[in-house]
mmCIF file of C-alpha atoms and ligand atoms in Angstrom:
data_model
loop_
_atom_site.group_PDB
_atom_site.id
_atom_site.type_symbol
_atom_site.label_atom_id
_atom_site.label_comp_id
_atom_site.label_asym_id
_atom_site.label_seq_id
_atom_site.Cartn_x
_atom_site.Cartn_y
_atom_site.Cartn_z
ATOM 1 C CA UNK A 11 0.699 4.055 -13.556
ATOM 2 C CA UNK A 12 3.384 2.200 -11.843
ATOM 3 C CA UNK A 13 6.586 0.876 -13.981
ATOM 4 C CA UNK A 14 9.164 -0.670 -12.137
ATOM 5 C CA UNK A 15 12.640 -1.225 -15.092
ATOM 6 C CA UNK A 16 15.902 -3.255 -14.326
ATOM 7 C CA UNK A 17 14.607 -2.921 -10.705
ATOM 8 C CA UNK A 18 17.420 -4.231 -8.045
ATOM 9 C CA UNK A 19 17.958 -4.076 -4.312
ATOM 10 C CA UNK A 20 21.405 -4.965 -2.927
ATOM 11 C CA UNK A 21 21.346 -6.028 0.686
ATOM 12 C CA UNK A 22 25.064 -5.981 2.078
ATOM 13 C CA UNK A 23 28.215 -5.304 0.450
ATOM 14 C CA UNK A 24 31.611 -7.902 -0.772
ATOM 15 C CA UNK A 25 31.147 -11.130 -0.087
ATOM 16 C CA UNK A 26 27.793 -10.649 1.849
ATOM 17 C CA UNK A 27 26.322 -8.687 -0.577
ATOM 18 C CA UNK A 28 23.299 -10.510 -1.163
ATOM 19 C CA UNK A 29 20.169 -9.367 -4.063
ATOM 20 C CA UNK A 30 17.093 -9.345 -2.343
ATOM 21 C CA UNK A 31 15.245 -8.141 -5.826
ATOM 22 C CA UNK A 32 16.957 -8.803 -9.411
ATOM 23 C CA UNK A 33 16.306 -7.291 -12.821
ATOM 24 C CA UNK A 34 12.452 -6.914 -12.037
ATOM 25 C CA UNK A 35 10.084 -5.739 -14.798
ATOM 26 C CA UNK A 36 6.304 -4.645 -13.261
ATOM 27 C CA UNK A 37 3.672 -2.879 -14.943
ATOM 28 C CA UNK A 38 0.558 -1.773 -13.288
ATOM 29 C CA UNK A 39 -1.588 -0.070 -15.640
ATOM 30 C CA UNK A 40 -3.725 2.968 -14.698
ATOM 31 C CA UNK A 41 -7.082 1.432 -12.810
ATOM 32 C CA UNK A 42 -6.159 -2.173 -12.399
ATOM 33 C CA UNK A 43 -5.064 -4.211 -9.407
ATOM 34 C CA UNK A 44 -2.074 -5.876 -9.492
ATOM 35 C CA UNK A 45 -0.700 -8.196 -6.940
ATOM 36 C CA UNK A 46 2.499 -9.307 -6.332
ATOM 37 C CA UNK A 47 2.516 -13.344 -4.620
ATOM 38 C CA UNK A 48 5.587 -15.205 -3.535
ATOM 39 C CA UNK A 49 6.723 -17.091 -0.856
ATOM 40 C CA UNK A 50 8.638 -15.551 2.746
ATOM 41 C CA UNK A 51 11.864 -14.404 1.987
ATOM 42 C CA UNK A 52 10.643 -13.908 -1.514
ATOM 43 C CA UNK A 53 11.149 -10.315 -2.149
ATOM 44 C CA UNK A 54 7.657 -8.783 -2.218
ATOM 45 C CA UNK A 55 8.042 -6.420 0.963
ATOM 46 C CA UNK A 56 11.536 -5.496 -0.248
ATOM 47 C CA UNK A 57 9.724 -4.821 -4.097
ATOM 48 C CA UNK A 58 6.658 -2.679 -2.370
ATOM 49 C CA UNK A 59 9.021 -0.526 -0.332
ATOM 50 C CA UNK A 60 10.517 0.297 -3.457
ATOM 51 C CA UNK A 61 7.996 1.972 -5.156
ATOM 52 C CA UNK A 62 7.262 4.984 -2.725
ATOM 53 C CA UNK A 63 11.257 4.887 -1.938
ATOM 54 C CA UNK A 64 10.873 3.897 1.495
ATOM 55 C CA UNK A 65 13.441 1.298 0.436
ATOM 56 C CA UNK A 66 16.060 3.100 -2.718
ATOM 57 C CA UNK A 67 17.268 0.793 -5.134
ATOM 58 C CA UNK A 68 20.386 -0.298 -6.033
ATOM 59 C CA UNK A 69 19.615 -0.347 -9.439
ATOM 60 C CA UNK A 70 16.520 0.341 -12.226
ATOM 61 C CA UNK A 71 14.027 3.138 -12.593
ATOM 62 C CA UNK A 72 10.562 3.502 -10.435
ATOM 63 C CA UNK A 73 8.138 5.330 -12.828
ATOM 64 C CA UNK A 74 4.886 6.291 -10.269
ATOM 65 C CA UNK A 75 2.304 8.578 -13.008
ATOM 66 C CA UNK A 76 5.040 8.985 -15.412
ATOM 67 C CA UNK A 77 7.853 10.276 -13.164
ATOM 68 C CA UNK A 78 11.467 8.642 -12.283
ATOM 69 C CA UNK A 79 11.122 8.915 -8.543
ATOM 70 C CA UNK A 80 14.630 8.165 -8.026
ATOM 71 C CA UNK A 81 15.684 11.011 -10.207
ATOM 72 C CA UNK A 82 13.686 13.283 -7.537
ATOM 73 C CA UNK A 83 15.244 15.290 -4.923
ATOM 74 C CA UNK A 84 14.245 15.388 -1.392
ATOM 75 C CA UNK A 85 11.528 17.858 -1.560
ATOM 76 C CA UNK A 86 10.152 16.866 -5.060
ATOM 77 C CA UNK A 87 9.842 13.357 -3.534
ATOM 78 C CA UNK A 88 7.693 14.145 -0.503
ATOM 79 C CA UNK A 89 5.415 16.216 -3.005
ATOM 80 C CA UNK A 90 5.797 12.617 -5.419
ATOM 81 C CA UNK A 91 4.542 10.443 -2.594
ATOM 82 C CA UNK A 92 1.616 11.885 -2.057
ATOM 83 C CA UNK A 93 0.497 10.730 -4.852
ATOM 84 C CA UNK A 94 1.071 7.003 -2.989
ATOM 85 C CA UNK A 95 -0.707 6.226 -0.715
ATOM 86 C CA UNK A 96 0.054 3.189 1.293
ATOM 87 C CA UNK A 97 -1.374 0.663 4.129
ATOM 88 C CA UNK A 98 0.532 -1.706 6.033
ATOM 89 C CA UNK A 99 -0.004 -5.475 7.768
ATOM 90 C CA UNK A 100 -0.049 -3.972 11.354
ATOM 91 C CA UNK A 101 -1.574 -0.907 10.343
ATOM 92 C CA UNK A 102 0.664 1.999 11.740
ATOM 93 C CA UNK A 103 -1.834 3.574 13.543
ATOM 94 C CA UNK A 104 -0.580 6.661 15.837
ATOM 95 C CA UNK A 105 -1.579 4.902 19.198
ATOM 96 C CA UNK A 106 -1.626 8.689 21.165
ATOM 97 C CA UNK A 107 -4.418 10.174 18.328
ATOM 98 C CA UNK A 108 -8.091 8.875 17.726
ATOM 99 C CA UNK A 109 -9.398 7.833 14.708
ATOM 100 C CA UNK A 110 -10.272 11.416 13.544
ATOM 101 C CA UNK A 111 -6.543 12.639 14.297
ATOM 102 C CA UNK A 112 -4.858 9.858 12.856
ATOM 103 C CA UNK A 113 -6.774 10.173 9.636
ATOM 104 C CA UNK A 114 -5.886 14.133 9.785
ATOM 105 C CA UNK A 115 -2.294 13.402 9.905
ATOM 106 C CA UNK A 116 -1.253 13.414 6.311
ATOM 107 C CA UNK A 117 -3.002 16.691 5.604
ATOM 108 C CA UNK A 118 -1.840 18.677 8.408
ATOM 109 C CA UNK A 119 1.216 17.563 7.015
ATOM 110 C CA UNK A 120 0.270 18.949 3.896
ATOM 111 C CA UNK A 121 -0.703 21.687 5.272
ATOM 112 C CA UNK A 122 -4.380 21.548 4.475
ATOM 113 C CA UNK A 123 -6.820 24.295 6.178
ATOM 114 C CA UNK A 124 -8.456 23.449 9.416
ATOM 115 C CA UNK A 125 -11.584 23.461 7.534
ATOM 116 C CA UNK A 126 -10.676 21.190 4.630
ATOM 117 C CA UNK A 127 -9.337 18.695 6.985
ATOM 118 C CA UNK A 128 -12.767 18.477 8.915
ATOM 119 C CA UNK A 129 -14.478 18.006 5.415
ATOM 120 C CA UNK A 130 -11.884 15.656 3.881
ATOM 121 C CA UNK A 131 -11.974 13.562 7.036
ATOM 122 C CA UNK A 132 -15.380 13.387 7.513
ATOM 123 C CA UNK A 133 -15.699 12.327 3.948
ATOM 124 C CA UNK A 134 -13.299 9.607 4.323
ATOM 125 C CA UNK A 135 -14.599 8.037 7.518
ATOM 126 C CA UNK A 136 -18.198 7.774 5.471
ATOM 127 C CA UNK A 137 -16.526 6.354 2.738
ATOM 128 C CA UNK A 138 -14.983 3.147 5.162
ATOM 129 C CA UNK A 139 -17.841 2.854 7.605
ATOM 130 C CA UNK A 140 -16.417 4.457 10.414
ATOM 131 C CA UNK A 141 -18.295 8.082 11.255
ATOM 132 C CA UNK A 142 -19.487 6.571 14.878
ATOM 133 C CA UNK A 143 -15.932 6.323 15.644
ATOM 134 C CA UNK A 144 -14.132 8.978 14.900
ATOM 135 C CA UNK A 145 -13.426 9.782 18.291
ATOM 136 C CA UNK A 146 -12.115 6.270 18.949
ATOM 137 C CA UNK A 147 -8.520 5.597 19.833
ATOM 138 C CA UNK A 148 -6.590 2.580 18.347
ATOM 139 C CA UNK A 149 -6.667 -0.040 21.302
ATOM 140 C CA UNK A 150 -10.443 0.326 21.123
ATOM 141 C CA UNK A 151 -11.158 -0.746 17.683
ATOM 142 C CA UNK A 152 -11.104 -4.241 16.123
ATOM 143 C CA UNK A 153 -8.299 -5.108 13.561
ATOM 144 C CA UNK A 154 -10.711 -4.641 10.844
ATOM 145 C CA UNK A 155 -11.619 -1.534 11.985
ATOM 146 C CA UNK A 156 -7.968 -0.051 12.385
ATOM 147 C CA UNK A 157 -7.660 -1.154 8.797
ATOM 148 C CA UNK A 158 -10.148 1.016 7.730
ATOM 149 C CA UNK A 159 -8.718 3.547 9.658
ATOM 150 C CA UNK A 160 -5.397 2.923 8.017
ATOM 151 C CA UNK A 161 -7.174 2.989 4.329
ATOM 152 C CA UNK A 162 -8.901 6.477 5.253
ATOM 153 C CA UNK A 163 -5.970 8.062 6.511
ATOM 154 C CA UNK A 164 -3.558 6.428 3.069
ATOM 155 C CA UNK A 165 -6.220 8.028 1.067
ATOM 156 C CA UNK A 166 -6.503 11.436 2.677
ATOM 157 C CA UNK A 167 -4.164 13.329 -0.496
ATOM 158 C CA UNK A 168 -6.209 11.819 -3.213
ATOM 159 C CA UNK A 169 -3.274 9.773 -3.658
ATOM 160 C CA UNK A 170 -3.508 8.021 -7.541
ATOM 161 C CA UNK A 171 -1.837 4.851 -6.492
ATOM 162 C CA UNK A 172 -2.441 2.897 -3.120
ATOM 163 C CA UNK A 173 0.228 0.444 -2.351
ATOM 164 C CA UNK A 174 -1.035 -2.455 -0.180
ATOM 165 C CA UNK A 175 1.851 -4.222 2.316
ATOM 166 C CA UNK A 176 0.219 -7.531 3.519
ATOM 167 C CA UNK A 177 -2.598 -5.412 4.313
ATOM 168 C CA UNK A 178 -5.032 -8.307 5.629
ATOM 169 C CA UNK A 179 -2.505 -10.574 7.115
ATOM 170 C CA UNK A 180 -3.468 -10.186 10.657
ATOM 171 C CA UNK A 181 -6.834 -10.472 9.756
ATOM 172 C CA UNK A 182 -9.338 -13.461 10.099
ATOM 173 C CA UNK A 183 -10.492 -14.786 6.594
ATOM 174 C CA UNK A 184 -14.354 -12.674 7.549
ATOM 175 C CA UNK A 185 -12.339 -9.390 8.107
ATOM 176 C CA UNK A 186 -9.689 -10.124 5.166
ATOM 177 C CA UNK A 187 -12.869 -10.696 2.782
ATOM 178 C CA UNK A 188 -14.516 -7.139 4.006
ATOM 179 C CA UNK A 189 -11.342 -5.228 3.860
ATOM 180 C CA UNK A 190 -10.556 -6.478 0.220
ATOM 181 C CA UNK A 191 -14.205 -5.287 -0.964
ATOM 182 C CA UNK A 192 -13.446 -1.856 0.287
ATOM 183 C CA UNK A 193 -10.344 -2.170 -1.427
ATOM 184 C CA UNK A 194 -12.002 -3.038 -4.899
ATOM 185 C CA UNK A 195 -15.089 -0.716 -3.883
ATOM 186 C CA UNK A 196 -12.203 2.139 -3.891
ATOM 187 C CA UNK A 197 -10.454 0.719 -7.057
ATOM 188 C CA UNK A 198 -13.715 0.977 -8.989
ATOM 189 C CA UNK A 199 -15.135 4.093 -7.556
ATOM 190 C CA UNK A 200 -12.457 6.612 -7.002
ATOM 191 C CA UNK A 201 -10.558 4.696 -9.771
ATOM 192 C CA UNK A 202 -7.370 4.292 -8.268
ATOM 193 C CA UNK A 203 -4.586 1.759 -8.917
ATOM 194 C CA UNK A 204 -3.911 -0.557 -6.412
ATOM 195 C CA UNK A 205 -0.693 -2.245 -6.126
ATOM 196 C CA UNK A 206 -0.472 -5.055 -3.314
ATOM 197 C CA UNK A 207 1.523 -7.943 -2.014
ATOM 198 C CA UNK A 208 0.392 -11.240 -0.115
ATOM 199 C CA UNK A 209 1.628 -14.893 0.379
ATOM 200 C CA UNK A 210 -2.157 -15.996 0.439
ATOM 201 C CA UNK A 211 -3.958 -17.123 -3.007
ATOM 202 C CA UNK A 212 -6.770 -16.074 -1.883
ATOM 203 C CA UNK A 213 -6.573 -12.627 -1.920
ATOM 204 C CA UNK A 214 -5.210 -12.755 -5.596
ATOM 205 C CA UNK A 215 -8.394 -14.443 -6.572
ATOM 206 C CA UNK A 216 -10.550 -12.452 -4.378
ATOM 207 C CA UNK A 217 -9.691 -8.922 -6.137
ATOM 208 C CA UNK A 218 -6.863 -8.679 -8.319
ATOM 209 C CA UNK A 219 -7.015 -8.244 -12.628
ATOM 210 C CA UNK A 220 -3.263 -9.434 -12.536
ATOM 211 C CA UNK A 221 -0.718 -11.788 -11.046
ATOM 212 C CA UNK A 222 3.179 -11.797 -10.948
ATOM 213 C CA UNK A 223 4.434 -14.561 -8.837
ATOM 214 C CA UNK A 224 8.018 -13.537 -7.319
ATOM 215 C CA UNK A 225 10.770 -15.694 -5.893
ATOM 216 C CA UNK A 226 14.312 -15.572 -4.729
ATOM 217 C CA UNK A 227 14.021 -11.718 -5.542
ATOM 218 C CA UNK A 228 12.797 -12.580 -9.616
ATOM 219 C CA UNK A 229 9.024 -12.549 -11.128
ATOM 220 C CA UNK A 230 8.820 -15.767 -12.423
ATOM 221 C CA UNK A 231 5.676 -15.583 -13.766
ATOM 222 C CA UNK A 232 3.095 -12.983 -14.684
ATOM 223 C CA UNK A 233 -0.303 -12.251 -16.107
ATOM 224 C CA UNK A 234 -4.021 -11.681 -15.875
ATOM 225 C CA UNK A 235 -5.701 -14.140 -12.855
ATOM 226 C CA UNK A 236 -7.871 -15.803 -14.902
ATOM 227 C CA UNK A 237 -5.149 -17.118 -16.987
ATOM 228 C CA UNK A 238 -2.946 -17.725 -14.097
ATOM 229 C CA UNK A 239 -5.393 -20.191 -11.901
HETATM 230 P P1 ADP B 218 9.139 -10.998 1.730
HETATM 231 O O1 ADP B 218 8.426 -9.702 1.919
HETATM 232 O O2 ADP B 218 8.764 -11.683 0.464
HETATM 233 O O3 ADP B 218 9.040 -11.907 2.917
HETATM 234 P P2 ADP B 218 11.538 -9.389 1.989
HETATM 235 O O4 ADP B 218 11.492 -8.386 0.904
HETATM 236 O O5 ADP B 218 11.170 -8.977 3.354
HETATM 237 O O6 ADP B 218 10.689 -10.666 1.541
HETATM 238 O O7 ADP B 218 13.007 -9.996 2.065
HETATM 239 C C1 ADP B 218 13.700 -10.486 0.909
HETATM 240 C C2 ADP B 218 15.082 -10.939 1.341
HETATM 241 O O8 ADP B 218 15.864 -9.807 1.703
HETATM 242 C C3 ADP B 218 15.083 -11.868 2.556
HETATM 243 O O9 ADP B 218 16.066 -12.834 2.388
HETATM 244 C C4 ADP B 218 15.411 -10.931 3.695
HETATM 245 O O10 ADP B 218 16.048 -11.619 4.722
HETATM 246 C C5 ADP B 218 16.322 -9.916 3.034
HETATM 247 N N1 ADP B 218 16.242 -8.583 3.646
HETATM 248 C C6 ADP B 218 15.136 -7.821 3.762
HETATM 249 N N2 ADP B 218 15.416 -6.642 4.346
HETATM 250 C C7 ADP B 218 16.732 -6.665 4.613
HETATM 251 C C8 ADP B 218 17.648 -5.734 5.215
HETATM 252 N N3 ADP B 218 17.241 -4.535 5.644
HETATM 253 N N4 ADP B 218 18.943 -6.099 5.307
HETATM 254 C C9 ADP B 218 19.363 -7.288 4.857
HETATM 255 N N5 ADP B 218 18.569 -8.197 4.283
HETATM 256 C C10 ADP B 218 17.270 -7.900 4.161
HETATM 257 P P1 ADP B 219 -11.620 -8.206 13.587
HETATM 258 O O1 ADP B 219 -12.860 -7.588 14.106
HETATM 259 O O2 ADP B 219 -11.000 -7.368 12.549
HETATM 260 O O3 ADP B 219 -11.768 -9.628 13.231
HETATM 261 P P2 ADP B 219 -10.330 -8.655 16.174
HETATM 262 O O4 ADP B 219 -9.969 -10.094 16.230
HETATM 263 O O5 ADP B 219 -9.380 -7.668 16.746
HETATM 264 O O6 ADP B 219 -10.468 -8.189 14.672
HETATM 265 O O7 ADP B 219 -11.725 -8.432 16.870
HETATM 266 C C1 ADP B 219 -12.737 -9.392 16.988
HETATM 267 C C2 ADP B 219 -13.983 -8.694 17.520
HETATM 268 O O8 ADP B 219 -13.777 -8.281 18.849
HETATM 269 C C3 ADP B 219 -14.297 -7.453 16.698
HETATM 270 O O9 ADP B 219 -15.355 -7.678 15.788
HETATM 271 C C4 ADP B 219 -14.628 -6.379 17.705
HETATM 272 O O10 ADP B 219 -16.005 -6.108 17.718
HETATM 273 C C5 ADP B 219 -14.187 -6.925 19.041
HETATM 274 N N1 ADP B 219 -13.069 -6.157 19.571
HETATM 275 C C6 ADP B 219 -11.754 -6.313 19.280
HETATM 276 N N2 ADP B 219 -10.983 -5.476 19.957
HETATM 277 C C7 ADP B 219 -11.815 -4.730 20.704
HETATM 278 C C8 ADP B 219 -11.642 -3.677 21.652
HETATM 279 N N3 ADP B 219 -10.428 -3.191 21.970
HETATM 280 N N4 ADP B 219 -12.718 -3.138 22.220
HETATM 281 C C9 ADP B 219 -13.925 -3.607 21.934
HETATM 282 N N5 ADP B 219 -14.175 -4.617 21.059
HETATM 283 C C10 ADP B 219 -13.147 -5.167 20.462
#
């Protein structure tokens, strides 16, 4: 589903130029969870931002469902990335819009009928747990919560890949664990692919089918997480 080739990122130019990602080689088949561990300063935010473009490469193809996003023009990408959906370690949470609005975003965006959104969002809140506040704004919900706010919303265009940045790094260890069995609850149910980064163990052994362990912008080592504990 996702196939990162030759993948590099080039931070800098001359003498400063400086490769934050070399020569990577991910797969992430259709259904699974891959994570992506490493170290600070390893690469892994650098790698995510990649695969939705947020971040263009210097070199190397990004295949998302079987297209070459970088071979994409502007409008072909925004319809592309859709298909990726994505949540974030401090959850990006419009602070102005309540949970409803913020999960409506994306499709008003897309340009989704009044009445679909109400439906779709409604839908969505059920799905993480969060129908009694939908009429919440941001400052008045617990980390967890905005979260879950933050996986509703990233999941709002049926998106077939969901790429996870750090996504329960400011959370304590109770919240990470409920936020991850959403996460797999959604991998197994809606069956999409899941692609996520972390510097914590923990959360490869909680939920993830496969490991690749990056550092100094290389994957070192990869493979299923039974093998790799
Ligand atoms: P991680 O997410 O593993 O902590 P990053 O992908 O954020 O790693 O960073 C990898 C390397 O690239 C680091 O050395 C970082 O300082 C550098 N880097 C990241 N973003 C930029 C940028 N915009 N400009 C220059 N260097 C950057
Ligand atoms: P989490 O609940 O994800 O661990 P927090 O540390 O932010 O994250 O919240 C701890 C608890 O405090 C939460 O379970 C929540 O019930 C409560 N809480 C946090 N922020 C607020 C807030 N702004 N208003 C009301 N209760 C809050």
């Amino acid at each position: 589903m996702i196939k990162l080739s030759s993948l590099s990122k080039v931070y800098g130019e001359g003498k400063s130029a400086f490769y934050a990602l070399k020569g990577i080689e991910l797969d992430v088949p259709a259904g699974q969870i891959v994570g992506v561990i490493g170290a600070s300063g390893a690469g892994k935010s650098t790698l995510i931002r990649c695969v939705n473009l947020l971040e263009r490469p210097t070199q190397g193809r990004v295949e998302v469902d079987g297209v070459d996003l970088t071979a994409l023009d502007a409008q072909a990408l925004t319809l592309a990335r859709r298909n990726i959906g994505m949540i974030f370690q401090h959850f990006n949470l419009l602070s102005s819009r309540t949970v409803f609005e913020n999960v409506a975003l994306p499709l008003e965006l897309a340009n989704w009928p009044k009445e679909k959104i109400t439906a779709r969002v409604t839908e969505l809140l059920e799905l993480v747990g969060l129908s009694h506040r939908a009429k919440a704004y941001p400052s008045q919900l617990s980390g967890g919560q905005k979260q879950r706010v933050a996986i509703a919303r990233a999941l709002g265009p049926a998106p077939k890949v969901l790429l996870c940045d750090e996504a329960t790094s400011a959370l304590d260890p109770q919240t990470t664990q409920s936020i991850l069995t959403l996460l797999k609850e959604i991998n197994q149910k809606l069956g999409i692919t899941i692609l996520l980064i972390t510097h914590e163990m923990a959360v490869v052994k909680s939920i993830c089918d496969v490991v690749a362990l990056i550092d100094q912008g290389q994957i070192i080592e990869q493979g299923e997480v039974g093998w790799f504990f």
